[in-house]
Structures are given as C-alpha cells and as structure tokens.
Coordinates of C-alpha atoms in Angstrom, one line a residue:
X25 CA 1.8 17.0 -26.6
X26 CA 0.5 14.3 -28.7
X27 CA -1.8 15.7 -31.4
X28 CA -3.7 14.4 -34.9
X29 CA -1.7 15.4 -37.9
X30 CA -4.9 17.4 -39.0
X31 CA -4.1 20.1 -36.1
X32 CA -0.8 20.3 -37.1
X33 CA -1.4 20.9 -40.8
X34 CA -3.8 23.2 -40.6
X35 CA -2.0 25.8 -38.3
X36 CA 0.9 25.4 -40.7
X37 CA -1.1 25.9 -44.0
X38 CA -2.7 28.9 -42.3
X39 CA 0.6 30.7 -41.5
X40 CA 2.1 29.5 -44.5
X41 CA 5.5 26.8 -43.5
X42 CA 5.9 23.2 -43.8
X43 CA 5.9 20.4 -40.8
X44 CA 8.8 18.2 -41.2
X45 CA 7.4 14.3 -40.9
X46 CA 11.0 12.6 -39.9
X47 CA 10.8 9.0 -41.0
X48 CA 13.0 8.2 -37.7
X49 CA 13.6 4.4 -37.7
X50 CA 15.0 3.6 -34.5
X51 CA 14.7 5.0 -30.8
X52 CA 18.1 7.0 -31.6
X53 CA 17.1 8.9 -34.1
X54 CA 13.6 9.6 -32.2
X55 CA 15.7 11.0 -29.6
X56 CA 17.7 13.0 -31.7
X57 CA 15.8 14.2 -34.2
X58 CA 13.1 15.1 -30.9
X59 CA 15.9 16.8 -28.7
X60 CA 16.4 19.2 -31.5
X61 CA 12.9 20.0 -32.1
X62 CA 12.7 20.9 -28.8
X63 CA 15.9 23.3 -28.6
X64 CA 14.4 25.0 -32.0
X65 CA 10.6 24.8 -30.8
X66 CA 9.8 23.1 -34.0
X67 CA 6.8 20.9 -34.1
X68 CA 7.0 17.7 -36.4
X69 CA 5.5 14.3 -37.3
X70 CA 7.2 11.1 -36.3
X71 CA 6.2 9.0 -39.4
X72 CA 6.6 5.3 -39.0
X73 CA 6.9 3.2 -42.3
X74 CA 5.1 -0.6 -42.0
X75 CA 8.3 -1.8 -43.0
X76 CA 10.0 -0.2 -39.8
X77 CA 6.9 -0.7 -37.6
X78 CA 7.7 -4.4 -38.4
X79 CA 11.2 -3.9 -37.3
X80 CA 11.1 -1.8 -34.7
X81 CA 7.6 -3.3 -33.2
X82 CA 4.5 -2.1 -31.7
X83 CA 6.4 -1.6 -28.5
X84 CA 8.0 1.4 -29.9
X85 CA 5.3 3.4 -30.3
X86 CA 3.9 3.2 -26.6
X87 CA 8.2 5.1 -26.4
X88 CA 7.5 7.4 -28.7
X89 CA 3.8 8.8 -27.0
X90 CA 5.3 8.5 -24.1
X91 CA 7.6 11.4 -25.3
X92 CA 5.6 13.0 -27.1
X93 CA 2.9 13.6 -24.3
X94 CA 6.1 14.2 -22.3
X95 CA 6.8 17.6 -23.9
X96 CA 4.9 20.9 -25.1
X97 CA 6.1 20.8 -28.8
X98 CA 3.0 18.8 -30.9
X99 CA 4.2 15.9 -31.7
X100 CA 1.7 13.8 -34.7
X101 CA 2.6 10.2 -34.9
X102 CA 1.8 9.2 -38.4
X103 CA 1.7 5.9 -40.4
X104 CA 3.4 6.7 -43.3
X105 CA 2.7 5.0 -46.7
X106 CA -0.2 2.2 -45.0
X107 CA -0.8 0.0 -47.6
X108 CA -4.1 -1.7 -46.9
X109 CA -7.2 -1.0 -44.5
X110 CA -5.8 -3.7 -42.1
X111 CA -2.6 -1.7 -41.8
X112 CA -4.2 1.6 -41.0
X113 CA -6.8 0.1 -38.7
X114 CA -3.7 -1.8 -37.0
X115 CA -1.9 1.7 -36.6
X116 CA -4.8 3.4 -35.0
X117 CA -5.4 0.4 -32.2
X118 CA -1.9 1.5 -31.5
X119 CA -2.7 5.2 -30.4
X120 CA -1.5 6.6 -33.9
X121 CA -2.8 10.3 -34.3
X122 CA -2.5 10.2 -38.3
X123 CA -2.6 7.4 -40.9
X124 CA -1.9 7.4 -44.7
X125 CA -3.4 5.2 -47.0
X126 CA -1.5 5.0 -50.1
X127 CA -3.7 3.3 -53.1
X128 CA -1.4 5.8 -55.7
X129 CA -0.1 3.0 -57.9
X130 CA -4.2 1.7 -58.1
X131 CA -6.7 2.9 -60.4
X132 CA -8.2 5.8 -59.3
X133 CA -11.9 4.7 -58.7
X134 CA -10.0 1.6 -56.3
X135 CA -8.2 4.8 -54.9
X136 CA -11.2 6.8 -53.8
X137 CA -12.9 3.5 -52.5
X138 CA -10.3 2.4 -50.2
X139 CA -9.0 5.8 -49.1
X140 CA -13.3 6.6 -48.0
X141 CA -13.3 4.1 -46.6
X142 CA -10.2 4.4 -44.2
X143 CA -11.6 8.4 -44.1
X144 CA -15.0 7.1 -42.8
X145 CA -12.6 4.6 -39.8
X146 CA -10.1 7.0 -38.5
X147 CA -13.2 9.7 -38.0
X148 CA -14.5 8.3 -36.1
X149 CA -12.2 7.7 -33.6
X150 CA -10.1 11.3 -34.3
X151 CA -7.4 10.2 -36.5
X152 CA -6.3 12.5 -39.4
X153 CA -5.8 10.5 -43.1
X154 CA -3.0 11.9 -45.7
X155 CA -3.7 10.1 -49.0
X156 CA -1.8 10.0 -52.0
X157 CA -2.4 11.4 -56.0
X158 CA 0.4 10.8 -58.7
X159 CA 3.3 8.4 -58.1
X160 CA 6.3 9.1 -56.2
X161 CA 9.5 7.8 -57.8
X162 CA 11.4 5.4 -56.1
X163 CA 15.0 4.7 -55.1
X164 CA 15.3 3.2 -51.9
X165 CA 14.4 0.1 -50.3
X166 CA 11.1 0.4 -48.4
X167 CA 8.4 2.1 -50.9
X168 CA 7.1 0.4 -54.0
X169 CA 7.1 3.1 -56.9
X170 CA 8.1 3.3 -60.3
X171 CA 11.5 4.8 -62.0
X172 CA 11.8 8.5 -62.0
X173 CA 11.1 8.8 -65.9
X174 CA 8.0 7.3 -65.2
X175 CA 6.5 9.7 -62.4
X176 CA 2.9 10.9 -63.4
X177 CA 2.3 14.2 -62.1
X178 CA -0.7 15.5 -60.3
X179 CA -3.3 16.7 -62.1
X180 CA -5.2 20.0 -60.6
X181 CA -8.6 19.5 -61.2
X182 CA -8.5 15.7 -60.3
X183 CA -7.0 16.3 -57.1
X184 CA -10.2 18.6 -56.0
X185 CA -12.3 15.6 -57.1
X186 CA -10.7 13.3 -55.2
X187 CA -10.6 15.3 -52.2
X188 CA -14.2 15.9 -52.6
X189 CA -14.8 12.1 -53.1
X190 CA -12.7 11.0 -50.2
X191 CA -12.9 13.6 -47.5
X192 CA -9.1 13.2 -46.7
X193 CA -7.6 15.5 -44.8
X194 CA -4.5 16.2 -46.5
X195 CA -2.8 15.3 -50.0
X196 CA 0.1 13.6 -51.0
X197 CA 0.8 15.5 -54.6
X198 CA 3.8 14.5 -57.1
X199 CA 5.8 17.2 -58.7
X200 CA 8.8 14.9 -59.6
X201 CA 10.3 14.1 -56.3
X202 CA 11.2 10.6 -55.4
X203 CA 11.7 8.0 -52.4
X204 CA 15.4 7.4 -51.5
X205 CA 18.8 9.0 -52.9
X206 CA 19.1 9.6 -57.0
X207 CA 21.7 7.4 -58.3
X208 CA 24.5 9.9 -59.5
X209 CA 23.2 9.8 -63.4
X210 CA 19.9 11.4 -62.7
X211 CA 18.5 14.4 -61.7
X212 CA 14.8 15.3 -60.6
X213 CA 12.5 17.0 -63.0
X214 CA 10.9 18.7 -60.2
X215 CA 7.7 20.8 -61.3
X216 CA 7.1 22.8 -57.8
X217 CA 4.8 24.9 -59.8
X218 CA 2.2 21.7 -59.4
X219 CA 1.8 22.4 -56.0
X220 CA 0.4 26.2 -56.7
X221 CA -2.2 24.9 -59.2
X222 CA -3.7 22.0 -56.9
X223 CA -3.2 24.6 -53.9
X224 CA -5.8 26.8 -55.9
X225 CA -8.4 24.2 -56.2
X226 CA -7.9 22.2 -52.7
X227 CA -8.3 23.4 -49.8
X228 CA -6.4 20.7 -47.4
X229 CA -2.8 20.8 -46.8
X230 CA -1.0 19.4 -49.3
X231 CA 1.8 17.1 -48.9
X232 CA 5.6 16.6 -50.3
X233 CA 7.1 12.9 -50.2
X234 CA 10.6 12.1 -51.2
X235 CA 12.1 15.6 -50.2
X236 CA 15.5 14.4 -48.9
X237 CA 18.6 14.3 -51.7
X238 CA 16.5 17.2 -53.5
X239 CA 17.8 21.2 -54.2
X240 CA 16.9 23.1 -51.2
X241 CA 15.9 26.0 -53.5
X242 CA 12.8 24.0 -55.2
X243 CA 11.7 23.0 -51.7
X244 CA 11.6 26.0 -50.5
X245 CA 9.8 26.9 -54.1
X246 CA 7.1 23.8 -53.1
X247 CA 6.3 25.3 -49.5
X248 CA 5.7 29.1 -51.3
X249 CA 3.4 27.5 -53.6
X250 CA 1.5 25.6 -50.6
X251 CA 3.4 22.9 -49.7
X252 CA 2.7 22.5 -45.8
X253 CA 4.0 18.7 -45.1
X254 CA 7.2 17.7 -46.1
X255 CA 8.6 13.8 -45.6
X256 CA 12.0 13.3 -45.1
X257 CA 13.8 9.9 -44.2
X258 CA 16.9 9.0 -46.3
X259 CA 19.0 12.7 -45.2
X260 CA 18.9 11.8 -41.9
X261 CA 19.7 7.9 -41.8
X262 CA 22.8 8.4 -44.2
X263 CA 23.7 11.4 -41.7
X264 CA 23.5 8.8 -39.1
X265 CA 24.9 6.1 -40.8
X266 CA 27.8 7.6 -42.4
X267 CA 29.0 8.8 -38.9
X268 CA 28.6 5.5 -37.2
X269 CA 30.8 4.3 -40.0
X270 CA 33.3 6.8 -38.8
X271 CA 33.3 5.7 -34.9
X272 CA 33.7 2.1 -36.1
X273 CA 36.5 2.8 -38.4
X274 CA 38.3 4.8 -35.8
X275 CA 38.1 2.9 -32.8
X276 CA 39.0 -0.3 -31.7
X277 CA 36.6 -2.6 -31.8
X278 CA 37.5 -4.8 -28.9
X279 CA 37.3 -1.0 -26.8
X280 CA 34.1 0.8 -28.6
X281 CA 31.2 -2.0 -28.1
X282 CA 28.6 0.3 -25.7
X283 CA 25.6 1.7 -27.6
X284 CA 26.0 4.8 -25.0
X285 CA 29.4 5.4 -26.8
X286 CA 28.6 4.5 -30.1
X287 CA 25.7 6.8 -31.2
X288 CA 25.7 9.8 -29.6
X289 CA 28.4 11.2 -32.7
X290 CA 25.9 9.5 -35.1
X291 CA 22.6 11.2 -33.1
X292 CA 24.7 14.8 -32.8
X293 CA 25.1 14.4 -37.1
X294 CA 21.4 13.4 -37.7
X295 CA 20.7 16.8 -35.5
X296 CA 23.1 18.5 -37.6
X297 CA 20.0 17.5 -40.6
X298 CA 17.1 18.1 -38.1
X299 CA 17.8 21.1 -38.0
X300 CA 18.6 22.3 -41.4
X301 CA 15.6 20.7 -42.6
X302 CA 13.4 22.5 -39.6
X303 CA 14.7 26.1 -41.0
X304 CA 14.9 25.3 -44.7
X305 CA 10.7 24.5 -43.9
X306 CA 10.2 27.3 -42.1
X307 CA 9.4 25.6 -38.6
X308 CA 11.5 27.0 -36.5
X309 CA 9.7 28.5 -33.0
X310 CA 6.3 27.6 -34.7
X311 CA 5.2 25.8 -31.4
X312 CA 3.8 29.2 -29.9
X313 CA 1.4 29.3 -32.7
X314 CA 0.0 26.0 -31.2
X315 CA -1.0 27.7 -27.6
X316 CA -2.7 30.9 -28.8
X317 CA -5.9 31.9 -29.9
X318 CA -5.3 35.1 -31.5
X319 CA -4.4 35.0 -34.9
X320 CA -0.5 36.3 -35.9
X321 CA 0.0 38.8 -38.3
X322 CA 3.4 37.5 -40.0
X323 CA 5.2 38.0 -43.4
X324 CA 4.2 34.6 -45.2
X325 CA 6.9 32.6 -46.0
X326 CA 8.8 33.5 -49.6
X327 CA 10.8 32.1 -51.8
X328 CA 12.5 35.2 -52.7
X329 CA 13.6 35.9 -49.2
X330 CA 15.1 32.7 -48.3
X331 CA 18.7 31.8 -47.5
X332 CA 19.8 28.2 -46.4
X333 CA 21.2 28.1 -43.2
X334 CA 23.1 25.4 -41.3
X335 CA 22.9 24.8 -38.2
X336 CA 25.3 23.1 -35.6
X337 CA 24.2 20.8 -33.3

C-alpha cells in the first residue's frame, strides 16, 4: 500500500529501527529491491533523485504506485534531494507521497524560507517533507556537496529551531557521512553520537543520507542513537552493475542480447544488498506493526546486541 513517508517514520521511530529509502534508478532494481521487501516483510521508501526522474521519466512513477498499491508492505515514494519549490511541487502532481527539499548548502534563514514554504504546499495536499541541516559530503555524480574535509556537522540546538521554524516532518542530519563511494585514500569521520544529541531536542524522525560504502557497526550506532531513515543508493547499483559486467564478460554477445536474460543475475545481486541493508536497519517483518492498533512491547533496537548478517537471495 502506498503511504506518506510521515506514517512510515513515525511507526519506525516509535519502535526504534530505520526504513531503508532505496534510491532504485531503474524499473529492475524497483523490482528487485521490491520482491525482496516483500519475502522479508520489510517496508521501505522508493526515493527518486531529479536527476533519475529526468531519466527514467514521469511515466515511471505511475509503475512504481502501481506496485506499491499492489501489495500490503507500505511502500512511500519519495523525491529525494528536490532542489527548488518547482521540483517538489512537480513531484507531488505526480502522486509522490514524500518530498525533500534540500536548501543545506544555502544560508540558513534562505533554508527555513524555502523549506516553509514547501511544508505549508505538501500539507495541504498530505505529502510528508524531509529537509536537510549540515552538508552531506559528496562523491558521486548526482548530488552537489562539498569534499568530505569540509562536512559541517549538525548542530543540536539549531536543528530544534529549525524544526520549529519549518514544521518539517523529518530531518536530514550530518554526522560525516557522504553521497557516493570514498575514493580509497579516505575514510569517514563519522560522529553517530550527533544523531543522540539532536534526537534529544527534536522530536521528528531523523534522517541518515549517504549510508552506503559506510562501516556497518556505526550505522547500526546512528539507528541506536535515533536514526529512523536511512538512504542508500550507490551499494546497490555497483551490486547491480558489477554483476552485469560479469554476464557480458562471460557470454557471447551475438547470444546474450534479451533484457529477460540479462538482469535477472544483476537483480538476484542487488537482492543480495536489499536484504543485508533491511536487517542491518532493523526492518525485517516490521510490516505487521503497520496493521495493528495495539501497541508492541519489544526490546528496542541495540547496538550492543547486533550482529551483521548476510543474507542470500
């Protein structure tokens, strides 16, 4: 069932585990990354970037509600990383159930005016907004960021202003994480200890960008500490990728031309990160907590109790 990211976060941030948001770029990883979420009866957010809603169209997302109303896992479809009130407003006309509006790399006051003001349109009509506090280091191709020795961390006590200010319904908070894959030279400064002081002082869900390529120990840290949103997109498209590579390389190509035979090894190794990522967050047979009305008593999640866990597709 197709649902506003705001019902999905809160049920999450009340029982203490993260929803995964797959950046899934293409209608085969949708269906992968989907077809395992169902087998694990994890919910999750199918976040579209501009830059792949340019690519993939507006025709795609009519597929993707389609499946998502289709199915008793909630499904939120979310515009990740919307970079102006035209682009927001655009992804709501569309039937998106959550927007972000990213003014991060602004100055704050240009921040809270543009992100109230996208708070005060997607109200209105039922659409959940995700906005962003700190900058988010970047290494890939589709986010505009800065270098990782430049991330500015979020500050506690202006994240509860903002929040106030803006009336967002969830926050995208930087503890040193970044977009993409880290070149081989560096290594995160990742302060998950961030998220427990802005958790203390805010009380929407609070969310984690550039999570893939990242120790699974510290995410698992973030999530403890309050983290209930995590975005992942690079893991699962290098997954995919790497594995096409692999068909093409070891098949002929005058004999191996069908998309049927092409991707489903690519779609079976993206499920391969699906799922790891849906455990490592906690996720796993949450759907149940979305059809019943009396509250679970349940061991929150802990750090200290975690083990990683792969799964096979």
């Amino acid at each position: 069932m197709l649902v506003s990211g705001d019902r999905l976060l809160q049920v999450a941030k009340e029982h203490h585990f993260a929803i995964p948001a797959f950046n899934a770029g293409s209608g085969q990883l949708f269906t992968a990354t989907l077809e395992k979420a169902e087998e694990l009866q994890a919910p999750f957010i199918m976040a579209i970037h501009p830059t792949e809603l340019d690519f993939l169209r507006d025709s795609f997302v009519a597929q993707v509600i389609d499946a998502a109303n289709h199915t008793d896992l909630p499904i939120a479809l979310h515009l990740d990383h919307g970079a102006s009130y035209e682009q927001v407003i655009h992804a709501i006309h569309l039937g998106f159930t959550s927007v972000m509006i990213d003014a991060s790399l602004t100055d704050y006051e240009h921040n809270v005016a543009l992100t109230k003001k996208v708070v005060e349109a997607a109200h209105a009509t039922g659409v959940s907004v995700e906005a962003e506090l700190g900058t988010i280091a970047d290494t890939g191709n589709d986010v505009e960021g800065h270098l990782t020795d430049n991330v500015k961390y979020t500050d506690p006590e202006t994240a509860k202003e903002f929040v106030e200010a803006t009336g967002v319904d969830s926050l995208a908070i930087a503890i040193g994480t970044a977009h993409g894959l880290y070149p081989k030279d560096v290594k995160p400064k990742l302060k998950p200890e961030i998220a427990k002081a802005v958790a203390k002082v805010v009380d929407v869900p609070l969310v984690l960008h550039g999570a893939s390529d990242n120790p699974d120990d510290k995410i698992a840290e973030a999530i403890a500490y309050g983290i209930n949103k995590i975005n992942i997109s690079s893991d699962i498209k290098i997954a995919f990728a790497k594995d096409l590579r692999t068909v093409l390389n070891e098949n002929d190509p005058d004999e191996i031309r069908e998309p049927k035979v092409l991707f489903p090894s690519p779609m079976i190794a993206t499920q391969k990160v699906v799922a790891q990522k849906i455990k490592l967050f906690g996720d796993v047979d949450r759907t149940k907590l979305y059809y019943q009305n009396e509250p679970v008593n349940e061991i929150p999640y802990n750090v200290k109790n975690f083990q990683v866990e792969h799964f096979s597709a």
